[in-house]
Coordinates of C-alpha atoms in Angstrom, one line a residue:
Chain A
X1 CA 0.0 0.0 0.0
X2 CA 1.5 3.3 -1.1
X3 CA -0.5 5.5 1.3
X4 CA -3.0 5.0 4.1
X5 CA -4.8 8.3 3.7
X6 CA -5.2 10.4 0.6
X7 CA -6.9 13.8 0.4
X8 CA -7.6 15.4 -3.0
X9 CA -8.6 19.0 -3.1
X10 CA -10.7 18.8 0.1
X11 CA -12.5 21.9 1.3
X12 CA -14.6 22.0 4.5
X13 CA -16.6 25.0 5.5
X14 CA -18.3 25.7 8.8
X15 CA -20.7 28.4 7.7
X16 CA -18.6 31.1 6.2
X17 CA -15.4 29.9 7.9
X18 CA -13.2 27.7 5.7
X19 CA -11.6 25.1 8.0
X20 CA -9.9 23.2 5.2
X21 CA -9.0 24.9 1.9
X22 CA -8.4 22.8 -1.1
X23 CA -6.2 20.4 0.8
X24 CA -4.3 17.7 -1.0
X25 CA -2.1 15.4 1.1
X26 CA -0.8 11.9 1.2
X27 CA -0.1 10.0 4.4
X28 CA 2.2 7.0 4.0
X29 CA 2.0 3.9 6.2
X30 CA 3.8 4.1 9.5
X31 CA 3.7 7.0 12.0
X32 CA 2.7 10.3 10.5
X33 CA 2.5 13.6 12.4
X34 CA -0.2 16.0 11.6
X35 CA 1.3 19.2 12.9
X36 CA 0.0 22.7 13.2
X37 CA -1.0 25.5 15.5
X38 CA -4.5 25.5 17.1
X39 CA -7.1 26.2 14.4
X40 CA -4.9 25.0 11.6
X41 CA -7.5 22.4 10.6
X42 CA -6.0 19.2 12.0
X43 CA -9.0 18.0 13.9
X44 CA -11.3 19.0 11.1
X45 CA -9.3 16.8 8.8
X46 CA -9.6 13.8 11.1
X47 CA -13.3 14.4 11.5
X48 CA -13.8 14.6 7.8
X49 CA -11.9 11.4 7.4
X50 CA -14.2 9.8 10.0
X51 CA -17.2 11.0 8.2
X52 CA -18.3 13.4 11.1
X53 CA -18.0 16.3 8.7
X54 CA -18.9 16.2 5.1
X55 CA -16.5 18.1 2.8
X56 CA -18.0 20.7 0.5
X57 CA -15.7 19.5 -2.2
X58 CA -12.9 17.0 -2.8
X59 CA -12.3 13.3 -2.4
X60 CA -10.8 11.3 0.5
X61 CA -9.5 7.8 0.6
X62 CA -8.6 5.8 3.8
X63 CA -6.9 2.4 3.5
X64 CA -7.7 2.5 -0.3
X65 CA -11.4 2.9 0.5
X66 CA -13.5 5.9 -0.5
X67 CA -14.7 7.8 2.6
X68 CA -18.0 8.8 1.0
X69 CA -19.0 5.3 -0.1
X70 CA -17.3 3.0 2.4
X71 CA -17.4 4.8 5.7
X72 CA -18.5 1.8 7.7
X73 CA -15.8 -0.5 6.2
X74 CA -13.2 2.2 7.0
X75 CA -14.4 2.6 10.6
X76 CA -14.1 -1.2 11.1
X77 CA -10.4 -0.8 10.3
X78 CA -9.5 2.4 12.1
X79 CA -9.4 3.5 15.7
X80 CA -10.1 7.0 16.8
X81 CA -8.9 8.7 20.0
X82 CA -10.7 12.0 20.2
X83 CA -9.2 15.2 21.6
X84 CA -11.8 16.0 24.1
X85 CA -12.7 13.9 27.2
X86 CA -15.0 11.1 25.9
X87 CA -16.3 7.9 27.4
X88 CA -19.5 5.9 27.7
X89 CA -21.1 7.0 31.0
X90 CA -21.8 4.6 33.9
X91 CA -19.2 1.9 32.9
X92 CA -16.0 0.7 34.4
X93 CA -12.9 0.5 32.2
X94 CA -13.2 -3.2 31.2
X95 CA -16.9 -2.8 30.3
X96 CA -16.3 0.4 28.4
X97 CA -13.4 -1.0 26.3
X98 CA -15.2 -4.4 25.8
X99 CA -18.3 -2.5 24.7
X100 CA -16.3 -0.5 22.2
X101 CA -14.9 -3.8 20.9
X102 CA -18.4 -5.3 20.5
X103 CA -19.5 -2.1 18.7
X104 CA -16.6 -2.7 16.3
X105 CA -17.8 -6.2 15.5
X106 CA -15.9 -8.4 17.9
X107 CA -17.8 -11.3 19.5
X108 CA -18.6 -10.6 23.2
X109 CA -16.0 -13.0 24.6
X110 CA -13.3 -11.8 22.3
X111 CA -14.1 -8.2 23.1
X112 CA -13.8 -8.9 26.8
X113 CA -10.5 -10.7 26.5
X114 CA -9.0 -8.0 24.3
X115 CA -10.3 -5.3 26.7
X116 CA -8.2 -6.9 29.5
X117 CA -5.2 -7.2 27.3
X118 CA -5.4 -3.7 25.9
X119 CA -6.0 -2.1 29.3
X120 CA -2.8 -3.8 30.6
X121 CA -1.0 -2.6 27.5
X122 CA -1.9 1.0 28.1
X123 CA -1.1 0.8 31.8
X124 CA -4.6 0.6 33.3
X125 CA -4.5 -3.0 34.3
X126 CA -4.8 -2.3 38.0
X127 CA -7.6 0.3 37.6
X128 CA -9.6 -1.6 35.1
X129 CA -12.6 -2.2 37.4
X130 CA -12.9 1.4 38.4
X131 CA -15.6 3.6 36.9
X132 CA -14.1 5.7 34.1
X133 CA -15.7 8.8 35.5
X134 CA -13.5 8.6 38.5
X135 CA -10.3 8.5 36.4
X136 CA -7.7 11.3 36.3
X137 CA -7.0 13.2 33.1
X138 CA -4.0 11.1 32.3
X139 CA -6.0 7.9 32.9
X140 CA -8.8 9.2 30.7
X141 CA -6.3 9.7 27.9
X142 CA -5.1 6.1 28.3
X143 CA -8.6 4.7 28.2
X144 CA -9.3 6.6 25.0
X145 CA -6.3 5.0 23.5
X146 CA -7.5 1.6 24.8
X147 CA -10.9 1.9 23.2
X148 CA -9.3 2.9 19.9
X149 CA -7.0 -0.2 20.0
X150 CA -9.4 -2.9 21.3
X151 CA -10.6 -4.1 17.8
X152 CA -7.0 -4.1 16.5
X153 CA -7.3 -1.4 13.8
X154 CA -4.9 -1.1 10.9
X155 CA -4.8 2.7 11.3
X156 CA -5.1 4.9 14.4
X157 CA -6.2 8.6 14.5
X158 CA -4.8 10.1 17.6
X159 CA -6.0 13.7 18.2
X160 CA -3.8 15.5 20.7
X161 CA -3.1 12.3 22.8
X162 CA -0.9 14.0 25.4
X163 CA -3.3 16.8 26.3
X164 CA -3.5 17.5 30.0
X165 CA -1.0 14.8 31.0
X166 CA 1.8 15.3 33.5
X167 CA 5.4 15.0 32.2
X168 CA 5.8 11.3 33.3
X169 CA 2.4 10.3 31.9
X170 CA 3.2 12.2 28.7
X171 CA 6.5 10.4 28.3
X172 CA 4.7 7.0 28.8
X173 CA 2.0 7.9 26.3
X174 CA 4.6 8.8 23.7
X175 CA 6.4 5.5 24.4
X176 CA 3.2 3.7 23.8
X177 CA 2.5 5.5 20.6
X178 CA 6.0 4.9 19.4
X179 CA 5.8 1.2 20.2
X180 CA 2.4 0.9 18.4
X181 CA 3.8 2.5 15.3
X182 CA 7.2 0.9 15.2
X183 CA 6.8 -2.5 16.8
X184 CA 3.1 -3.5 16.5
X185 CA 2.6 -3.0 12.8
X186 CA -0.1 -0.4 13.0
X187 CA -0.1 2.9 11.1
X188 CA -1.1 6.0 12.9
X189 CA -1.8 9.7 12.3
X190 CA -0.8 11.8 15.3
X191 CA -2.5 15.2 15.3
X192 CA -0.7 17.6 17.6
X193 CA 0.6 21.1 18.1
X194 CA 3.5 19.8 20.2
X195 CA 6.5 19.5 18.0
X196 CA 8.5 17.3 20.4
X197 CA 5.7 14.8 20.5
X198 CA 5.6 14.5 16.7
X199 CA 9.4 14.5 16.4
X200 CA 9.7 11.7 19.0
X201 CA 7.0 9.4 17.6
X202 CA 6.7 10.0 13.9
X203 CA 8.8 9.5 10.8
X204 CA 6.8 11.6 8.4
X205 CA 5.0 14.9 9.0
X206 CA 2.3 16.9 7.4
X207 CA 2.4 20.5 8.6
X208 CA -0.9 22.5 8.4
X209 CA -1.5 26.1 8.8
X210 CA -4.7 28.1 8.2
X211 CA -6.6 25.2 6.7
X212 CA -3.9 24.3 4.2
X213 CA -0.9 22.0 4.0
X214 CA 2.2 24.1 4.6
X215 CA 4.7 21.3 3.9
X216 CA 4.9 17.5 4.1
X217 CA 7.6 14.9 3.9
X218 CA 9.8 12.6 5.9
X219 CA 11.0 14.4 9.0
X220 CA 14.6 13.4 8.4
X221 CA 14.7 14.9 4.9
X222 CA 12.8 18.0 5.9
X223 CA 15.3 18.7 8.6
X224 CA 18.1 18.5 6.1
X225 CA 18.9 22.1 5.3
X226 CA 21.4 23.2 2.7
X227 CA 23.1 25.6 5.1
X228 CA 23.7 26.2 8.7
X229 CA 21.5 26.9 11.8
X230 CA 22.7 29.1 14.5
X231 CA 21.3 30.0 17.9
X232 CA 21.7 33.7 18.4
X233 CA 21.0 36.1 21.3
X234 CA 21.6 39.8 20.9
X235 CA 21.4 42.8 23.3
X236 CA 19.2 45.5 21.9
X237 CA 16.2 45.7 19.7
X238 CA 15.8 42.0 18.7
X239 CA 12.8 42.6 16.5
X240 CA 14.6 45.2 14.5
X241 CA 17.6 42.9 14.1
X242 CA 15.3 40.2 12.8
X243 CA 14.3 42.6 10.0
X244 CA 17.9 43.2 9.3
X245 CA 18.5 39.5 9.0
X246 CA 15.6 39.0 6.7
X247 CA 16.8 41.9 4.6
X248 CA 20.1 40.1 4.3
X249 CA 18.4 37.0 3.0
X250 CA 18.6 35.0 6.2
X251 CA 15.6 33.1 7.7
X252 CA 15.1 33.7 11.3
X253 CA 12.6 33.0 14.1
X254 CA 12.5 33.6 17.8
X255 CA 12.1 30.9 20.3
X256 CA 10.5 31.0 23.7
X257 CA 13.8 31.5 25.5
X258 CA 14.7 34.9 23.9
X259 CA 17.0 33.1 21.5
X260 CA 16.5 33.4 17.8
X261 CA 17.4 30.6 15.4
X262 CA 19.0 31.8 12.2
X263 CA 19.2 29.8 9.0
X264 CA 22.1 30.7 6.8
X265 CA 21.7 29.3 3.3
X266 CA 24.5 27.1 2.0
X267 CA 27.1 29.3 0.2
X268 CA 29.9 26.9 -0.1
X269 CA 32.0 29.2 2.1
X270 CA 34.4 27.5 4.6
X271 CA 33.4 27.0 8.2
X272 CA 33.4 30.1 10.3
X273 CA 32.4 32.4 7.4
X274 CA 28.7 32.2 8.2
X275 CA 29.3 33.1 11.9
X276 CA 31.6 35.9 10.9
X277 CA 28.8 37.2 8.6
X278 CA 26.3 37.3 11.5
X279 CA 28.9 39.1 13.7
X280 CA 29.4 41.7 10.9
X281 CA 25.7 42.3 10.5
X282 CA 25.3 42.8 14.3
X283 CA 28.3 45.2 14.4
X284 CA 27.0 47.2 11.4
X285 CA 23.7 47.7 13.2
X286 CA 25.0 48.4 16.6
X287 CA 23.9 45.1 18.2
X288 CA 25.9 43.2 20.8
X289 CA 26.0 39.4 20.2
X290 CA 25.6 37.7 23.6
X291 CA 25.3 34.2 22.4
X292 CA 26.1 32.5 19.1
X293 CA 26.3 28.7 18.7
X294 CA 26.0 26.4 15.8
X295 CA 23.0 24.1 16.1
X296 CA 21.4 21.2 14.4
X297 CA 18.1 21.5 12.5
X298 CA 15.0 20.4 14.4
X299 CA 11.3 19.9 13.5
X300 CA 10.6 23.2 15.1
X301 CA 12.8 24.8 12.4
X302 CA 10.9 23.0 9.7
X303 CA 7.6 24.1 11.2
X304 CA 8.8 27.7 11.7
X305 CA 10.0 27.9 8.1
X306 CA 6.9 26.2 6.7
X307 CA 4.5 28.4 8.6
X308 CA 6.7 31.5 8.5
X309 CA 7.0 31.4 4.7
X310 CA 3.3 31.9 4.3
Chain B
X1 CA 6.7 -14.0 21.6
X2 CA 8.7 -12.7 24.6
X3 CA 6.7 -12.3 27.8
X4 CA 7.2 -8.5 28.0
X5 CA 5.7 -8.2 24.6
X6 CA 2.4 -9.9 25.3
X7 CA 0.5 -6.7 26.2
X8 CA -0.7 -6.1 22.7
X9 CA -1.2 -8.6 19.9
X10 CA -3.0 -8.5 16.6
X11 CA -6.5 -9.9 16.6
X12 CA -7.1 -12.7 14.2
X13 CA -10.6 -13.8 15.3
X14 CA -14.0 -13.4 13.8
X15 CA -15.7 -10.1 13.3
X16 CA -19.5 -9.7 13.2
X17 CA -21.0 -8.4 10.0
X18 CA -22.4 -4.9 10.1
X19 CA -26.1 -4.6 10.8
X20 CA -26.3 -5.9 14.4
X21 CA -24.5 -3.1 16.1
X22 CA -27.8 -1.6 17.4
X23 CA -28.3 -4.9 19.3
X24 CA -25.1 -4.3 21.2
X25 CA -26.3 -0.9 22.3
X26 CA -29.7 -2.2 23.3
X27 CA -28.3 -5.1 25.2
X28 CA -25.9 -2.8 27.1
X29 CA -28.8 -0.4 27.8
X30 CA -31.0 -3.1 29.2
X31 CA -28.3 -4.7 31.3
X32 CA -27.4 -1.3 32.8
X33 CA -31.0 -0.7 33.9
X34 CA -31.6 -4.2 35.2
X35 CA -28.6 -3.8 37.6
X36 CA -30.5 -1.1 39.4
X37 CA -32.8 -2.3 42.2
X38 CA -34.9 0.8 42.2
X39 CA -35.7 0.2 38.5
X40 CA -36.4 -3.5 39.1
X41 CA -38.8 -2.4 41.9
X42 CA -40.6 -0.1 39.4
X43 CA -40.9 -2.8 36.8
X44 CA -42.4 -5.3 39.4
X45 CA -44.7 -2.6 40.7
X46 CA -45.9 -2.0 37.1
X47 CA -47.2 -5.6 37.1
X48 CA -49.4 -5.2 40.2
X49 CA -52.4 -4.1 38.1
X50 CA -51.9 -7.2 36.0
X51 CA -52.2 -9.4 39.2
X52 CA -55.3 -7.5 40.3
X53 CA -57.0 -8.0 36.9
X54 CA -56.0 -11.7 36.9
X55 CA -57.7 -12.1 40.2
X56 CA -60.7 -10.3 38.8
X57 CA -60.8 -12.7 35.8
X58 CA -60.4 -15.7 38.1
X59 CA -63.2 -14.6 40.3
X60 CA -65.5 -13.8 37.4
X61 CA -64.9 -17.2 35.8
X62 CA -65.3 -19.2 39.0
X63 CA -68.0 -17.4 40.9
X64 CA -71.2 -16.8 39.0
X65 CA -72.3 -14.2 41.6
X66 CA -69.3 -12.1 40.5
X67 CA -70.4 -12.0 36.9
X68 CA -70.3 -8.2 37.0
X69 CA -66.5 -8.6 36.9
X70 CA -66.6 -10.5 33.6
X71 CA -64.1 -9.6 31.0
X72 CA -65.1 -7.0 28.4
X73 CA -63.1 -5.2 25.7
X74 CA -63.4 -2.1 27.9
X75 CA -61.6 -3.8 30.7
X76 CA -58.6 -4.4 28.5
X77 CA -58.8 -0.8 27.3
X78 CA -59.0 0.5 30.9
X79 CA -56.1 -1.7 31.9
X80 CA -53.8 -0.4 29.1
X81 CA -54.9 3.1 29.9
X82 CA -54.0 2.6 33.6
X83 CA -50.6 1.3 32.5
X84 CA -50.0 4.8 31.1
X85 CA -48.8 5.9 34.5
X86 CA -46.0 3.3 34.4
X87 CA -45.2 4.1 30.8
X88 CA -44.7 7.7 32.0
X89 CA -42.4 6.8 34.9
X90 CA -40.4 4.2 32.9
X91 CA -40.0 6.6 30.1
X92 CA -38.7 9.2 32.5
X93 CA -36.4 6.8 34.3
X94 CA -34.9 5.0 31.3
X95 CA -35.3 7.5 28.5
X96 CA -34.2 10.8 29.9
X97 CA -30.5 9.9 30.0
X98 CA -30.4 7.7 26.9
X99 CA -28.8 10.4 24.7
X100 CA -28.3 13.2 27.2
X101 CA -25.8 11.2 29.2
X102 CA -23.9 10.4 26.0
X103 CA -23.8 14.0 25.0
X104 CA -22.6 15.0 28.5
X105 CA -19.7 12.5 28.2
X106 CA -19.0 13.2 24.5
X107 CA -19.7 9.6 23.8
X108 CA -21.3 10.2 20.4
X109 CA -17.9 10.7 18.8
X110 CA -16.9 7.3 20.3
X111 CA -20.0 5.6 19.0
X112 CA -19.9 7.1 15.6
X113 CA -16.2 6.4 15.1
X114 CA -17.2 2.7 15.3
X115 CA -18.7 0.9 12.3
X116 CA -22.3 2.0 13.1
X117 CA -24.5 4.6 11.5
X118 CA -26.5 7.3 13.2
X119 CA -29.6 5.2 12.5
X120 CA -28.0 2.2 14.2
X121 CA -27.3 4.4 17.3
X122 CA -30.8 5.8 17.4
X123 CA -32.4 2.4 16.9
X124 CA -30.2 0.9 19.6
X125 CA -31.2 3.5 22.1
X126 CA -34.9 3.5 21.0
X127 CA -35.1 -0.3 21.3
X128 CA -33.9 -0.1 24.9
X129 CA -36.8 2.0 25.9
X130 CA -39.3 0.3 23.6
X131 CA -38.5 -3.1 25.2
X132 CA -39.1 -1.9 28.7
X133 CA -42.3 -0.1 27.7
X134 CA -43.6 -3.1 25.8
X135 CA -42.9 -5.2 28.9
X136 CA -45.5 -3.1 30.9
X137 CA -48.1 -2.7 28.1
X138 CA -48.3 -5.2 25.3
X139 CA -46.8 -8.2 27.2
X140 CA -49.2 -8.0 30.3
X141 CA -52.1 -7.0 27.9
X142 CA -51.7 -10.2 25.9
X143 CA -51.1 -12.3 29.0
X144 CA -54.3 -11.0 30.4
X145 CA -56.1 -12.2 27.3
X146 CA -54.5 -15.6 27.8
X147 CA -55.5 -15.6 31.5
X148 CA -59.1 -15.0 30.5
X149 CA -59.0 -18.0 28.2
X150 CA -57.3 -20.1 30.8
X151 CA -59.6 -19.2 33.7
X152 CA -62.8 -19.4 31.6
X153 CA -61.7 -22.7 30.0
X154 CA -63.1 -21.6 26.7
X155 CA -62.4 -19.5 23.6
X156 CA -65.8 -18.0 23.5
X157 CA -64.8 -14.6 24.7
X158 CA -61.8 -14.4 22.3
X159 CA -64.0 -15.6 19.4
X160 CA -66.5 -12.9 20.2
X161 CA -63.8 -10.3 20.5
X162 CA -61.3 -11.3 17.9
X163 CA -60.3 -7.7 17.4
X164 CA -58.8 -7.6 20.9
X165 CA -55.4 -9.0 20.0
X166 CA -54.7 -6.5 17.2
X167 CA -56.3 -3.8 19.4
X168 CA -54.0 -4.4 22.3
X169 CA -51.0 -4.6 19.9
X170 CA -51.9 -1.4 18.0
X171 CA -52.8 0.6 21.1
X172 CA -49.6 -0.5 22.9
X173 CA -47.5 0.3 19.8
X174 CA -49.0 3.8 19.5
X175 CA -48.5 4.6 23.2
X176 CA -45.0 3.1 23.4
X177 CA -43.8 4.7 20.1
X178 CA -45.2 8.2 21.0
X179 CA -43.5 8.1 24.4
X180 CA -40.2 6.7 23.2
X181 CA -39.7 8.9 20.2
X182 CA -40.7 12.0 22.1
X183 CA -38.4 11.2 25.0
X184 CA -35.5 10.3 22.8
X185 CA -35.8 13.5 20.8
X186 CA -35.9 15.5 24.1
X187 CA -32.9 13.6 25.4
X188 CA -30.9 14.6 22.4
X189 CA -31.6 18.3 23.1
X190 CA -29.7 18.5 26.4
X191 CA -26.7 17.2 28.3
X192 CA -28.6 16.9 31.6
X193 CA -31.0 13.9 32.1
X194 CA -32.7 15.8 34.9
X195 CA -33.5 18.7 32.7
X196 CA -34.8 16.3 30.0
X197 CA -37.0 14.6 32.6
X198 CA -38.4 17.9 33.7
X199 CA -39.0 18.9 30.0
X200 CA -40.9 15.6 29.3
X201 CA -43.0 15.8 32.5
X202 CA -43.7 19.5 31.6
X203 CA -44.7 18.6 28.1
X204 CA -47.2 15.9 29.3
X205 CA -48.8 17.9 32.1
X206 CA -48.7 21.3 30.5
X207 CA -50.2 20.2 27.2
X208 CA -52.9 18.3 29.1
X209 CA -53.7 21.4 31.2
X210 CA -53.7 23.6 28.1
X211 CA -56.1 21.2 26.4
X212 CA -58.5 21.1 29.3
X213 CA -58.4 24.9 29.6
X214 CA -59.1 25.5 25.9
X215 CA -61.8 22.8 25.9
X216 CA -63.4 24.6 28.8
X217 CA -63.2 28.0 27.2
X218 CA -64.3 27.0 23.7
X219 CA -66.4 24.0 24.5
X220 CA -64.7 22.1 21.6
X221 CA -62.5 19.0 21.7
X222 CA -60.8 20.1 18.5
X223 CA -57.8 21.3 20.6
X224 CA -56.9 17.7 21.5
X225 CA -54.0 17.7 19.1
X226 CA -52.0 19.7 21.6
X227 CA -52.2 17.0 24.2
X228 CA -50.5 13.6 23.5
X229 CA -52.3 12.0 26.4
X230 CA -55.7 12.9 25.1
X231 CA -54.7 12.0 21.5
X232 CA -54.0 8.5 22.8
X233 CA -57.3 8.4 24.5
X234 CA -59.2 9.2 21.2
X235 CA -57.2 6.6 19.4
X236 CA -57.9 4.0 22.1
X237 CA -61.7 4.7 21.9
X238 CA -61.6 3.9 18.2
X239 CA -59.4 0.9 18.4
X240 CA -61.3 -0.8 21.3
X241 CA -64.7 0.1 19.6
X242 CA -65.7 2.2 22.6
X243 CA -69.3 3.5 22.8
X244 CA -67.9 7.0 23.4
X245 CA -68.1 9.5 20.6
X246 CA -65.3 8.9 18.1
X247 CA -64.8 12.3 16.6
X248 CA -61.4 13.6 15.8
X249 CA -59.9 10.2 15.2
X250 CA -58.2 11.3 12.0
X251 CA -56.9 14.5 13.7
X252 CA -55.5 12.3 16.5
X253 CA -53.7 10.0 14.0
X254 CA -52.3 13.1 12.2
X255 CA -51.0 14.4 15.5
X256 CA -49.3 11.1 16.2
X257 CA -47.6 11.1 12.8
X258 CA -46.5 14.8 13.2
X259 CA -45.1 14.0 16.7
X260 CA -43.1 11.1 15.4
X261 CA -41.9 13.0 12.4
X262 CA -40.8 16.0 14.5
X263 CA -38.9 13.6 16.8
X264 CA -37.1 12.0 13.9
X265 CA -36.2 15.4 12.6
X266 CA -34.8 16.5 15.9
X267 CA -32.8 13.3 16.2
X268 CA -31.5 13.7 12.7
X269 CA -30.2 17.1 13.6
X270 CA -28.9 16.4 17.0
X271 CA -27.2 12.9 16.8
X272 CA -23.9 13.8 15.2
X273 CA -20.3 12.9 15.8
X274 CA -19.4 16.6 16.3
X275 CA -21.5 19.6 17.1
X276 CA -20.8 22.4 14.6
X277 CA -21.7 25.8 15.8
X278 CA -21.5 28.4 13.0

């Protein structure tokens, strides 16, 4: 199979608001990150693929099946972990997960057996007889993953799976997701606005912004940049210096820690020349360089460049 | 497979064909209710009138001096009419949370991400309520008919009133469908089962009071279409061949159809995987 999900010129409108604008994208098998800021259209894309939202135009295929005509067949083979807190009220964890298995077509005894297995797998084995409504936020995230896994789907849609989790829980959830994608033979699409989550678990990324696909490709190749990346901190008007850098043809974005990341396109000049060029620009414009260090490209850089270019 | 890797394995077993998913929902709904002692008590209590009527039939069949207690079509009609109280309470108890609870817990997106349609979901929920309501209307109604045959030791009454079997069936069906559809539609409008229960009770009592007031003021029964309870009464009179005036039967039927159609329309709009506010 070449791809697990294909979108061809898909547009989704909520009233006058266009949530997806003429989106075309291909998701290969394996772990794919659907990355973008809040409101970029990630959840809308997943909801359209599930059939919750009907696109105004365009075609979508999931696991080689047309979403419009084979929605039920598709849902037999996918698992969905919604972003918001969601459960069946009044059930304990085993009953809930087994119920979801039965809804997906598993015979009752098989559904029950798999519910126990999956709950152990996601780390809720000891709490499986507790009512889901008494669970903490982290446990609720895990049970949402369990209900998505119980019928052994070929493809998982995970919508912000680490939302509201403490650092340890988040780490464990990411380990689970990584294990599912890399050791269990399932494909998954991880929708998130958290770059480290996507970078840790996925091999391929689709970056979305304002309802369109900003860039897509294997993370490793997107991170390859024909040039150098520097971390830079200056004393003075940083915003004005960013303009100077842009005018000089250098890409640049600020991070949360008052440090800007500067991309110097490859010029074939020897090592040290790029750094010297930055120092010269700073000196010319009366800025003091307080920190300059060569860095390696990250997914954050890819994201910033993709979204920043637009 | 190493022991540490046994937490998750691929499933290679059988999968049920699509089309029976609503049964899973219905089964779960029924089991959930039957685990509640309060509800079991209510169900048992709903069968008390059946016991009383059975005793009546027994006495009428075995003691000639109690012939005034003999079975008549009106007796069956009255019995089903009395069961309306239990239909009301069971509808409140079972129906108010059927969709409202799922909406509160965002369960609809879980349900509809599984291989089931919105129709499957609604049918599954509806069937839960219908089964309980049928259990206190049609089932005891038909059993009462059987009791009469059993105690009398002859088929004479049944032969003379052959219409009773379809009458009990149709009357029960109308009563049960009206209550179930209305409640399910109301349940889809809110996330609070208590609010839904209040809405339903308000609908029943307020419309009945309105009808009585309008009837008193205008002296006409033409307003009955605003009161589901009175609509059912008119339909019952016709079905059980009552001697009471049978005006407005067509209007009552139209009211039932409109009520069911409106409920379906509400359900169509409210039962969705995501709620889109534009």
